[in-house]
Coordinates of C-alpha atoms in Angstrom, one line a residue:
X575 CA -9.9 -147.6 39.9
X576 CA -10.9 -150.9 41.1
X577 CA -8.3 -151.8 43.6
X578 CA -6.4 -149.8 46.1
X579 CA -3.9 -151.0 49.0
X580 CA -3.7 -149.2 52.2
X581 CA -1.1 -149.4 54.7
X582 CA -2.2 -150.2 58.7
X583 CA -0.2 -152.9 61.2
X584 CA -1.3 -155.8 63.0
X585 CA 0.0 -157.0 66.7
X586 CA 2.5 -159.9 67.8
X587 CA 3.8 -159.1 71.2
X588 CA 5.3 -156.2 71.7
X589 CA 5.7 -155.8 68.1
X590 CA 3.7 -154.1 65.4
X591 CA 4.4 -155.9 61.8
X592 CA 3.4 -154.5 58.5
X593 CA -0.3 -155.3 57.1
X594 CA -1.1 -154.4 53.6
X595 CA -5.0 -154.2 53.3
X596 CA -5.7 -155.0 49.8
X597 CA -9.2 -154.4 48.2
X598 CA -10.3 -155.4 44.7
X599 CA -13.6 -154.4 43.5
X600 CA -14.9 -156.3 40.2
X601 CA -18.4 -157.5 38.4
X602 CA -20.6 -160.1 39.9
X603 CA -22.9 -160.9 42.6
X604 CA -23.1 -158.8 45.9
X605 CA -20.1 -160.2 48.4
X606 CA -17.4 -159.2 50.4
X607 CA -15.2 -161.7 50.9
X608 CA -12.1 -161.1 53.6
X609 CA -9.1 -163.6 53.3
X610 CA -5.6 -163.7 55.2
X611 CA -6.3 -165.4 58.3
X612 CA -9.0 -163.2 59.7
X613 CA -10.2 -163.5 63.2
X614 CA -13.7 -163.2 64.2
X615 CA -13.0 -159.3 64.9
X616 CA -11.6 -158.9 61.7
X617 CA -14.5 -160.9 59.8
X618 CA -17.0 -159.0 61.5
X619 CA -15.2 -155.8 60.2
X620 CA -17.6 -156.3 57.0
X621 CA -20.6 -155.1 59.1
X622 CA -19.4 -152.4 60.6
X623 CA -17.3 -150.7 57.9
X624 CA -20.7 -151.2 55.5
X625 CA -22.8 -149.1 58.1
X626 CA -20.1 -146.7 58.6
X627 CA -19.7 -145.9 54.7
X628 CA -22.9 -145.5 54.1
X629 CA -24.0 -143.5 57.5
X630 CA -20.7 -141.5 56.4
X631 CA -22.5 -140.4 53.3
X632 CA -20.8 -142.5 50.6
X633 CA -22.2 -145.4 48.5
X634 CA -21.1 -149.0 49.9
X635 CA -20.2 -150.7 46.2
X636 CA -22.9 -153.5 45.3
X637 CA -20.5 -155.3 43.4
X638 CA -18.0 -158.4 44.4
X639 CA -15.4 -156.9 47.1
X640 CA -12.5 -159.4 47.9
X641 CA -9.9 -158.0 50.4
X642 CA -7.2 -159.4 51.5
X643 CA -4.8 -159.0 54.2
X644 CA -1.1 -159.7 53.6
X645 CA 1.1 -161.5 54.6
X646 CA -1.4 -164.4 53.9
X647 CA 0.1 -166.3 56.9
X648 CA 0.1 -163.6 59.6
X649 CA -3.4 -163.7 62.2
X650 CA -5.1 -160.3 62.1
X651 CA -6.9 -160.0 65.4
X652 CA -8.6 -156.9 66.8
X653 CA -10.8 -154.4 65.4
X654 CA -8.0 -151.7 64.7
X655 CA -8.1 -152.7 60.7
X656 CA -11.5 -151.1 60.1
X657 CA -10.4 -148.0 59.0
X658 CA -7.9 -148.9 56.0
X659 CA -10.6 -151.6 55.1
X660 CA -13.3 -148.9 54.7
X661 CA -10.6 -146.3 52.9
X662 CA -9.6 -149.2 50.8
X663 CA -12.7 -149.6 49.4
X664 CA -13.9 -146.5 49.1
X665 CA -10.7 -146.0 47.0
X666 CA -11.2 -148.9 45.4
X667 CA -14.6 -147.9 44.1
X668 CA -13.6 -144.5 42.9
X669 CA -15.1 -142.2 46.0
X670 CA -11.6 -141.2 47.2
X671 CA -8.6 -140.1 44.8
X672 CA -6.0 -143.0 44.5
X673 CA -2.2 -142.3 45.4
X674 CA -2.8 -139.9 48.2
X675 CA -2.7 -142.1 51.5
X676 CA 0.9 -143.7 50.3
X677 CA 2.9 -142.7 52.8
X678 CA 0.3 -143.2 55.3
X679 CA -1.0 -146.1 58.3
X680 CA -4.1 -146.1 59.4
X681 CA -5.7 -147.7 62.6
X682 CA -9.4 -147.3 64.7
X683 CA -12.1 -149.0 64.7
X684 CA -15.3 -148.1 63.2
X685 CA -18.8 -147.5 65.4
X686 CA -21.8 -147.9 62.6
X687 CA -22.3 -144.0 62.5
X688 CA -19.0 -143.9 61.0
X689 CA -17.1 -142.4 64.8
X690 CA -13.4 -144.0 65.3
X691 CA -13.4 -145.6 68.7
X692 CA -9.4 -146.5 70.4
X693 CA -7.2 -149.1 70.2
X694 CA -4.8 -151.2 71.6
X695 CA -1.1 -151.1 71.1
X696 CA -1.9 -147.4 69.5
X697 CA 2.2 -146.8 70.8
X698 CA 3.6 -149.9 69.8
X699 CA 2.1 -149.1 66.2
X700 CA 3.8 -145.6 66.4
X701 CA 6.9 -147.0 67.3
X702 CA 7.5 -148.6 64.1
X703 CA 5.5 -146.4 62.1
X704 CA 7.8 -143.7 63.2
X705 CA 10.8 -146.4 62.1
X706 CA 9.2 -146.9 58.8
X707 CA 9.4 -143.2 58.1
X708 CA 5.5 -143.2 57.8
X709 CA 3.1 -140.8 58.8
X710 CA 0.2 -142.3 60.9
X711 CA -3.8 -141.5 61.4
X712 CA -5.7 -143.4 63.8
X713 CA -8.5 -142.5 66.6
X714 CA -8.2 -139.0 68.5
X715 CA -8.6 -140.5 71.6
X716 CA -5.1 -142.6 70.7
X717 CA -3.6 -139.1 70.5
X718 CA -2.1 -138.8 73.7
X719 CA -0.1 -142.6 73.4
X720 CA 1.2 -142.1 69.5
X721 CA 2.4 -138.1 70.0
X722 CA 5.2 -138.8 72.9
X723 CA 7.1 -140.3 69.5
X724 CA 9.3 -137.1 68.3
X725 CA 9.4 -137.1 64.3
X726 CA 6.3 -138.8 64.1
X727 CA 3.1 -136.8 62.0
X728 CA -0.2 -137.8 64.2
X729 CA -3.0 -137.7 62.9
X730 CA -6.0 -137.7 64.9
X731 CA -9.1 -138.4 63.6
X732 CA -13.1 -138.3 65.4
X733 CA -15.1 -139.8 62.5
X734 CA -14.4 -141.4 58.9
X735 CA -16.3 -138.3 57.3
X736 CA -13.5 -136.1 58.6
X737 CA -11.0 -138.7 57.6
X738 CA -12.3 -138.9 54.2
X739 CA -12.6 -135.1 54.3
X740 CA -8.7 -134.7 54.3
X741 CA -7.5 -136.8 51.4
X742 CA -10.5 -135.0 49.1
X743 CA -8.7 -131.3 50.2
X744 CA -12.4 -130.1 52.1
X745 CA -10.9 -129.8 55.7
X746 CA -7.1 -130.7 56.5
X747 CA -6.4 -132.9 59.8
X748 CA -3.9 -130.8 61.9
X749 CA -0.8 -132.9 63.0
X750 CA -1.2 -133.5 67.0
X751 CA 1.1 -131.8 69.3
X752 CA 3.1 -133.8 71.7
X753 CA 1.9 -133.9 75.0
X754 CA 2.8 -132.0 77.8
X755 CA 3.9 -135.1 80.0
X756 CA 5.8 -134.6 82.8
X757 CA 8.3 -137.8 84.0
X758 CA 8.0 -137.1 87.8
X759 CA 7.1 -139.5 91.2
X760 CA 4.0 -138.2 93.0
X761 CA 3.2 -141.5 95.0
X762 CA 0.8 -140.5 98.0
X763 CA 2.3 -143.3 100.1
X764 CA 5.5 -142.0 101.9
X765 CA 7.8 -144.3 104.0
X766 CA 7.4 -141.9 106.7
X767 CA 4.2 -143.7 107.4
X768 CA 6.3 -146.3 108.5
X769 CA 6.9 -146.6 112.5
X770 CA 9.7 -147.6 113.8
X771 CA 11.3 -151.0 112.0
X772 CA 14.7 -149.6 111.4
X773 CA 16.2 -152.4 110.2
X774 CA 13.4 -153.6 107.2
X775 CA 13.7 -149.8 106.4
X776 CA 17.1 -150.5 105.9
X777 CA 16.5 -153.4 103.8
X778 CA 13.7 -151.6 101.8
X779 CA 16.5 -148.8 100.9
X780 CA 19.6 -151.4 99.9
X781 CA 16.9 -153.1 97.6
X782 CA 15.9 -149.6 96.2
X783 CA 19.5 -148.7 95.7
X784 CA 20.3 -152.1 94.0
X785 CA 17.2 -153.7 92.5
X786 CA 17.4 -156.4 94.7
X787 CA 15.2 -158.9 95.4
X788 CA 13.4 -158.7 98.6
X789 CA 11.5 -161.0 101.2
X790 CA 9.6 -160.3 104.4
X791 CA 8.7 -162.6 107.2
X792 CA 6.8 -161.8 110.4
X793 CA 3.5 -162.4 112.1
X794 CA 0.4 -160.6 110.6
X795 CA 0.0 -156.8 111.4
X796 CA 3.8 -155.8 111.4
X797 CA 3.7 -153.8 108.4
X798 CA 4.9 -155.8 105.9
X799 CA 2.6 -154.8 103.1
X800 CA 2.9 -151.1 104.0
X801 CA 6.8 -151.5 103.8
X802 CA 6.7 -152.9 100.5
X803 CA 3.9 -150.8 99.4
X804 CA 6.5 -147.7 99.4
X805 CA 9.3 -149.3 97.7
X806 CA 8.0 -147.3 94.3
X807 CA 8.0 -144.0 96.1
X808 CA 12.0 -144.5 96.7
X809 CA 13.2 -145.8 93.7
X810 CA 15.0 -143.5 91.5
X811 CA 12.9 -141.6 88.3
X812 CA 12.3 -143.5 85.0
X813 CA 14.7 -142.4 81.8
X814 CA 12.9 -141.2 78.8
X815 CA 13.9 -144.3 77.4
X816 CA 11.9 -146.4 80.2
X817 CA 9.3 -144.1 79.9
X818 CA 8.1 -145.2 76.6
X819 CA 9.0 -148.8 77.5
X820 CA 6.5 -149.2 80.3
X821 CA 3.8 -147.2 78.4
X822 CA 4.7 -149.5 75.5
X823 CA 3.5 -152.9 77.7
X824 CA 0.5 -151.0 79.2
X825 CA -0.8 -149.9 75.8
X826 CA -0.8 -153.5 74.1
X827 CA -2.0 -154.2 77.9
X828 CA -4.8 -152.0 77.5
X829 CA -4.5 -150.7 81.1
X830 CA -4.3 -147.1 82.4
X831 CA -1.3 -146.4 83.6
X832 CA 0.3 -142.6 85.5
X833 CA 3.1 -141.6 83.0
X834 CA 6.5 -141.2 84.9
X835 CA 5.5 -144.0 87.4
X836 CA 6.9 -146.7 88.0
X837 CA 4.7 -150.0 87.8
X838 CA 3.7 -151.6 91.3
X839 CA 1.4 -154.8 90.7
X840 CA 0.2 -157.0 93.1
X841 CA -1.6 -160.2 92.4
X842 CA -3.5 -162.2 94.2
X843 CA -2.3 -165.2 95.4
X844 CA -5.0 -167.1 93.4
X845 CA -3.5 -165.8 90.6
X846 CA -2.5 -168.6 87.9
X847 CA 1.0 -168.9 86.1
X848 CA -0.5 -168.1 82.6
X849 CA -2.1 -164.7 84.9
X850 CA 1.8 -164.1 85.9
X851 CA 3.8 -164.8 82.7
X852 CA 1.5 -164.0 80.1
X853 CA -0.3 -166.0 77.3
X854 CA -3.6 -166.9 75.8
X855 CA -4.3 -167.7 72.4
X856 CA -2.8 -164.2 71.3
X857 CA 0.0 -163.8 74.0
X858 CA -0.7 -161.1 75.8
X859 CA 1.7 -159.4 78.8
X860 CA 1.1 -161.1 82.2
X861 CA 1.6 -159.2 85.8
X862 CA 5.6 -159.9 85.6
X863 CA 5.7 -158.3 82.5
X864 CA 3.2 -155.4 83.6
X865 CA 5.9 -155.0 86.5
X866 CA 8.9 -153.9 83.9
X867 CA 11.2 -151.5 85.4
X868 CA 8.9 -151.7 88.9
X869 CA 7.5 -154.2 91.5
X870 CA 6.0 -156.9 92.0
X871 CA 4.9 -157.5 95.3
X872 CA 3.3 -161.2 96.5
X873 CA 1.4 -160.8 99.4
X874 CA 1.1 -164.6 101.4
X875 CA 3.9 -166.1 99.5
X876 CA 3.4 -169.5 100.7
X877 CA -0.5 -169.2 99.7
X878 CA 0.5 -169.1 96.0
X879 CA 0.4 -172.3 94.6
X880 CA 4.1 -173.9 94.2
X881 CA 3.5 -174.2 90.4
X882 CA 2.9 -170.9 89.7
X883 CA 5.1 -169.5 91.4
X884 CA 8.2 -171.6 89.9
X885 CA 7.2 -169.9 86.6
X886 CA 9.5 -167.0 88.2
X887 CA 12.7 -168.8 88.5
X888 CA 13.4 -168.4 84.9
X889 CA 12.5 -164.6 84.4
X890 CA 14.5 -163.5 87.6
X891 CA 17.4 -164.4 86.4
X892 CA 17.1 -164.2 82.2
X893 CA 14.5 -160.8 82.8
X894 CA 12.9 -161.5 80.2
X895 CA 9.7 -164.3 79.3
X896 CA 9.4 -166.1 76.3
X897 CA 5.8 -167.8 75.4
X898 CA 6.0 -170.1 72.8
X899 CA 3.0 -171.5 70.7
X900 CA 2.8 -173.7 67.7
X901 CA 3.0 -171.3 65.2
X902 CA 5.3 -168.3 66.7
X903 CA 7.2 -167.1 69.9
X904 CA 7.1 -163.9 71.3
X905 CA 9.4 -162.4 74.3
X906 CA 8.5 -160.1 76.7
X907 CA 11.1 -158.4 78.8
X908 CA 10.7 -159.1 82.7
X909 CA 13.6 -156.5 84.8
X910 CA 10.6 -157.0 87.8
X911 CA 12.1 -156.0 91.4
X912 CA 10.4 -159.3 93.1
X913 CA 9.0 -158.4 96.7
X914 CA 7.5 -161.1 98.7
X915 CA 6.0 -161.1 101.8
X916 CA 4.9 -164.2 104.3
X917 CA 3.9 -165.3 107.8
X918 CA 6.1 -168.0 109.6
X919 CA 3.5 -170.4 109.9
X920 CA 0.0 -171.2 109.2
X921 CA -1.3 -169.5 112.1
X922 CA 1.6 -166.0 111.3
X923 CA 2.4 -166.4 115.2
X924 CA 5.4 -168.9 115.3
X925 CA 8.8 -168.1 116.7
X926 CA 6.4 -165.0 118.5
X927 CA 7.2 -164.4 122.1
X928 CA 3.1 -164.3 122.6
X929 CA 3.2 -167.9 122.4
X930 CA -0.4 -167.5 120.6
X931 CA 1.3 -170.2 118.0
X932 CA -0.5 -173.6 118.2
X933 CA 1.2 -175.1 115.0
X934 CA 3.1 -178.1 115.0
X935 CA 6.5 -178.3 114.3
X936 CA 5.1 -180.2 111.2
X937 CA 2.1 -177.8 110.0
X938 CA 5.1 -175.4 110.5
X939 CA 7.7 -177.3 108.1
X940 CA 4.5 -178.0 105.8
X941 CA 3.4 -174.6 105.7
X942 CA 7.6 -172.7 104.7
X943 CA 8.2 -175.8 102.2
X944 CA 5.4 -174.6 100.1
X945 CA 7.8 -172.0 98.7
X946 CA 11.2 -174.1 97.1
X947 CA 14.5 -173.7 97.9
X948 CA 15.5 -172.8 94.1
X949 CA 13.1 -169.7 94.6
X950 CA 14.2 -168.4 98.0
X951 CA 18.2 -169.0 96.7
X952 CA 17.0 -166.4 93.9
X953 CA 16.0 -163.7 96.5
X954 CA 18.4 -161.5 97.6
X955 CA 17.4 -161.0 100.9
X956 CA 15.5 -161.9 103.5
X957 CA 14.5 -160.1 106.9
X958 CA 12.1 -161.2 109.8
X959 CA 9.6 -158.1 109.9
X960 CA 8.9 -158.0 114.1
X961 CA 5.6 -156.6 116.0
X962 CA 6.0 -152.9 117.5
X963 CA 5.8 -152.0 121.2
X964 CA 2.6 -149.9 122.3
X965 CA 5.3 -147.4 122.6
X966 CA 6.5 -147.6 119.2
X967 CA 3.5 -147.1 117.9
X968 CA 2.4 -144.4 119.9
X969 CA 5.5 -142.5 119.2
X970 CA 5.6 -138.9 117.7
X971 CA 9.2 -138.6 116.5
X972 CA 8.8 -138.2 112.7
X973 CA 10.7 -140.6 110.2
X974 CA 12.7 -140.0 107.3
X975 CA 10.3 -139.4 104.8
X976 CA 10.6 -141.1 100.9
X977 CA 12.0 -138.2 99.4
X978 CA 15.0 -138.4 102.2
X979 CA 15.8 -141.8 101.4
X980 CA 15.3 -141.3 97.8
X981 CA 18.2 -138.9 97.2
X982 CA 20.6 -141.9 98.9
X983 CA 19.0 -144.1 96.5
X984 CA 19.6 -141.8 93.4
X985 CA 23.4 -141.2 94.5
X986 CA 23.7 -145.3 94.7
X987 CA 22.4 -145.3 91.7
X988 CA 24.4 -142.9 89.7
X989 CA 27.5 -144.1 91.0
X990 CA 26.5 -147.6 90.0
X991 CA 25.8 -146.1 86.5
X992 CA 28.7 -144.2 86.1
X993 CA 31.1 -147.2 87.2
X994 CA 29.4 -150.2 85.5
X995 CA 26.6 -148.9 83.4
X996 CA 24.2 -151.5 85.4
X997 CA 22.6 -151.8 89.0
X998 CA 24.9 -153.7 91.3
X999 CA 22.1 -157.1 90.8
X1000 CA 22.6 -157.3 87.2
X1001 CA 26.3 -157.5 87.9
X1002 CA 27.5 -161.1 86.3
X1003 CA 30.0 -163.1 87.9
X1004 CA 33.0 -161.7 85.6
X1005 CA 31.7 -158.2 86.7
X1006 CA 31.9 -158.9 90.0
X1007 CA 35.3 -159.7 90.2
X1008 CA 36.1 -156.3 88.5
X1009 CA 34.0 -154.1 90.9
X1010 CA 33.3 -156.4 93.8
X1011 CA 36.8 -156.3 95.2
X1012 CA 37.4 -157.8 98.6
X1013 CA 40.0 -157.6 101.1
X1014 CA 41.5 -160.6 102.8
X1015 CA 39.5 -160.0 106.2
X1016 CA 36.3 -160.0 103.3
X1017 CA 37.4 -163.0 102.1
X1018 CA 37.8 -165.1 105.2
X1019 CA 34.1 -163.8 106.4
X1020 CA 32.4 -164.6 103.2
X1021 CA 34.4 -168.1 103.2
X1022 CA 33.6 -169.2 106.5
X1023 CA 29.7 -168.0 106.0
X1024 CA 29.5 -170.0 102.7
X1025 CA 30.8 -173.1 105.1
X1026 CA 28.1 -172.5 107.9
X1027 CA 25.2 -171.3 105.7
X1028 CA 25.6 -173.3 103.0
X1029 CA 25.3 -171.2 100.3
X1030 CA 25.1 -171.9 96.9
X1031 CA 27.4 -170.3 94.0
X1032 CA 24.4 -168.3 93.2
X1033 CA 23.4 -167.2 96.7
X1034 CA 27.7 -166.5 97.2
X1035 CA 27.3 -163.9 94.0
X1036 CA 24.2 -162.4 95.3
X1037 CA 25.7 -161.3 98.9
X1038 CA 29.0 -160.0 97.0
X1039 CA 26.1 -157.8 95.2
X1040 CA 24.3 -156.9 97.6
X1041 CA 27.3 -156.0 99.5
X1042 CA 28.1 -153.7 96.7
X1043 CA 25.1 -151.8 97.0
X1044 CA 25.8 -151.4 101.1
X1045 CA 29.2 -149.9 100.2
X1046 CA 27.5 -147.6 97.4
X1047 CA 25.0 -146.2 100.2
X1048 CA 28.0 -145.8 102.0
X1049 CA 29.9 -143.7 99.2
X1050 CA 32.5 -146.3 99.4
X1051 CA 34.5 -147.4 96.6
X1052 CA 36.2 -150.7 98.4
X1053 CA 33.7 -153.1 100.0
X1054 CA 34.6 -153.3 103.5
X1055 CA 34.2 -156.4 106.1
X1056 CA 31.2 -154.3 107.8
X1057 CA 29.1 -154.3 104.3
X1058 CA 29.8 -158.2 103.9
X1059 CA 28.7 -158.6 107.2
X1060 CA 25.5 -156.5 106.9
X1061 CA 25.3 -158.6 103.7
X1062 CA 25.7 -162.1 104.9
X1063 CA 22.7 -161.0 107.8
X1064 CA 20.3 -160.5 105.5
X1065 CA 20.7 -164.4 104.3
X1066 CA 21.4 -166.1 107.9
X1067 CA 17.0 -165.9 107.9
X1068 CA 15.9 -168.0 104.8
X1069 CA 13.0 -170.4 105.3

């Protein structure tokens, strides 16, 4: 037989679309010619799959080898397609029987002696392998990503001779067994290593219980970091379903990642926009994307340039990015919990009753203007973050402890899911007139507060939510005037 067709997939996004690697060998001079908008990865493929063949112990065909990747007008990037380019032509040459890798895919990269080395995007690929009804053979060390799919037959593979060694009948590849994951927290930072600060540890838990957007201000060395640093250990467990999600985006990622974790990233504030939201040539996931179903945490707000960090308007509210190029757009979904943290002036020491703040009123105005009013109106709330007393610090009493505040969290959370199906900030403005409910002495509060802090329609819907998730903590079905209250506090501090 002189031409064969293997089955493998390419990568766009999130996604994994169909590649068919055809190979046709025929008479003439030498060649191996690779068409269907190869990249440089894919055109070097030639090299490699020649050594691996032949260091495999098969004959690499001296004849004229065209191979082309379809559709015609889909990039291939990446190095995953080596291993249906070298089956395809060592079907294609008579070496292996035809027919028998039809209901397979095939991904790994080839190492001259023939090994399989990982991938990228190995889940991604499994995903909609699994949806195709397919069975799927790719590098062993992919193993561990591909077998959390029920229903799926993995195949893992070491080496192209043991590949090659299965369809001839010498030595069958056993299917891999799923893994034995386990979905549970083990952070080793606790909220009990938190001293005093009763009231941002009060915020911390309503933006746990919510998904609320959070922002601290105070002079250096109050604990902000270390408060936000523990917002992961209180947030309730991932579903199955988010599971898979989050190891989805850290598989194309190509980052390690715990299973059953939630994602904390924290940039620095150098980071660019195209660092935050994603991109390159081949779009790749950027940190707000990396930060699904978790946090992301900006350390010195007001040190990250204004550009960049107006790239987050959009994805706060839609929670989802969409990168468009010339030739294609991809969407990456963005439900980040947004933590921020920032001094009140240049110097961190303003409004400080030290008095160790030299700034003037202008560097001062200067320095909070870096961060735009459209950004703060998105955050759902704000608290001042204030230095502890010798005393406080020194103090033995023991704090409540993340597990403590988790299982408040967790009962929020299911009541939230068995009322609305949603967290209490997803809640739109039709929503919130169903299960945000005030009472007259609500209304008049939240009226007059709207006069004296001039709040926006969106800021106006964010306290209603926010005061939603204070009367969930509080296992009360009617938002009282105390939560709106506590509510409205938490925006009487924007910069």
């Amino acid at each position: 037989m002189s031409f064969a067709k293997i089955q493998t997939r390419s990568l766009l996004g999130l996604h994994a679309p169909s590649i068919e690697v055809e190979v046709h060998v025929s008479q003439g001079l030498p060649s191996l010619t690779i068409v269907g908008l190869p990249e440089a990865a894919v055109r070097e493929s030639k090299d490699r799959v020649r050594s691996a063949i032949i260091n495999s112990g098969f004959q690499f065909p001296t004849k004229r080898l065209t191979i082309n990747l379809a559709p015609a007008d889909l990039p291939k990037e990446g190095a995953r397609l080596d291993l249906p380019i070298a089956l395809g032509i060592l079907i294609a040459s008579g070496q292996l029987p035809a027919q028998v890798t039809d209901d397979f895919e095939f991904i790994g990269e080839l190492a001259l002696d023939g090994h399989l080395r990982p991938v990228s995007g190995a889940l991604s690929i499994a995903m909609a392998c699994q949806q195709a009804g397919h069975r799927l053979m790719l590098p062993a060390a992919n193993t561990s990503e591909a077998a959390q799919l029920p229903d799926l037959a993995v195949y893992p593979a070491q080496h192209l001779k043991q590949v090659c060694a299965h369809f001839l009948e010498q030595n069958k590849i056993a299917t891999a067994a799923a893994p034995s994951l386990q979905s549970t927290q083990r952070y080793v930072q606790d909220l009990a290593d938190v001293k005093g600060q009763l009231r941002p540890r009060r915020t911390l838990e309503i933006a746990a219980a919510g998904g609320h957007s959070l922002l601290f201000r105070g002079p250096p060395g109050t604990g902000k970091t270390l408060l936000a640093s523990r917002l992961p250990s209180i947030l309730p467990p991932l579903t199955a379903q988010e599971n898979l999600q989050v190891a989805n985006i850290y598989s194309i990622a190509n980052h390690p990642h715990p299973f059953g974790q939630r994602p904390f990233r924290a940039p620095h504030h150098t980071a660019s926009a195209i660092a935050l939201v994603g991109g390159g040539s081949h779009p790749k996931p950027g940190e707000i994307t990396l930060a699904h179903l978790g946090v992301l945490f900006l350390d010195e707000l007001p040190e990250f340039d204004r550009k960049v960090l107006e790239v987050l308007r959009q994805p706060l509210e839609s929670k989802e990015i969409v990168i468009s190029r010339a030739s294609r757009q991809m969407t990456f979904p963005a439900n980040f919990q947004l933590i921020a943290a920032m001094n009140p002036c240049p110097c961190g020491y303003a409004f400080n009753q030290d008095n160790r703040c030299q700034c003037s009123s202008e560097a001062i105005k200067r320095y909070q203007n870096r961060i735009s009013g459209p950004l703060l109106d998105r955050i759902d709330l704000h608290i001042d973050v204030p230095p502890l007393s010798a005393q406080e610090l020194q103090s033995s009493a023991a704090a409540e402890d993340s597990a403590t505040v988790r299982a408040r969290v967790i009962q929020a959370y299911e009541q939230q899911m068995q009322r609305q199906q949603a967290l209490n900030h997803q809640l739109s403005p039709q929503q919130l007139q169903q299960f945000a409910v005030l009472d007259e002495a609500s209304k008049r509060l939240l009226e007059m507060a709207q006069q004296r802090l001039n709040l926006s329609a969106r800021a106006y819907h964010r306290v209603l939510r926010v005061a939603r998730t204070i009367a969930d903590l509080a296992r009360s079905e009617q938002i009282q005037n105390v939560h709106v209250s506590e509510a409205l506090s938490y925006r009487a501090n924007e910069a």
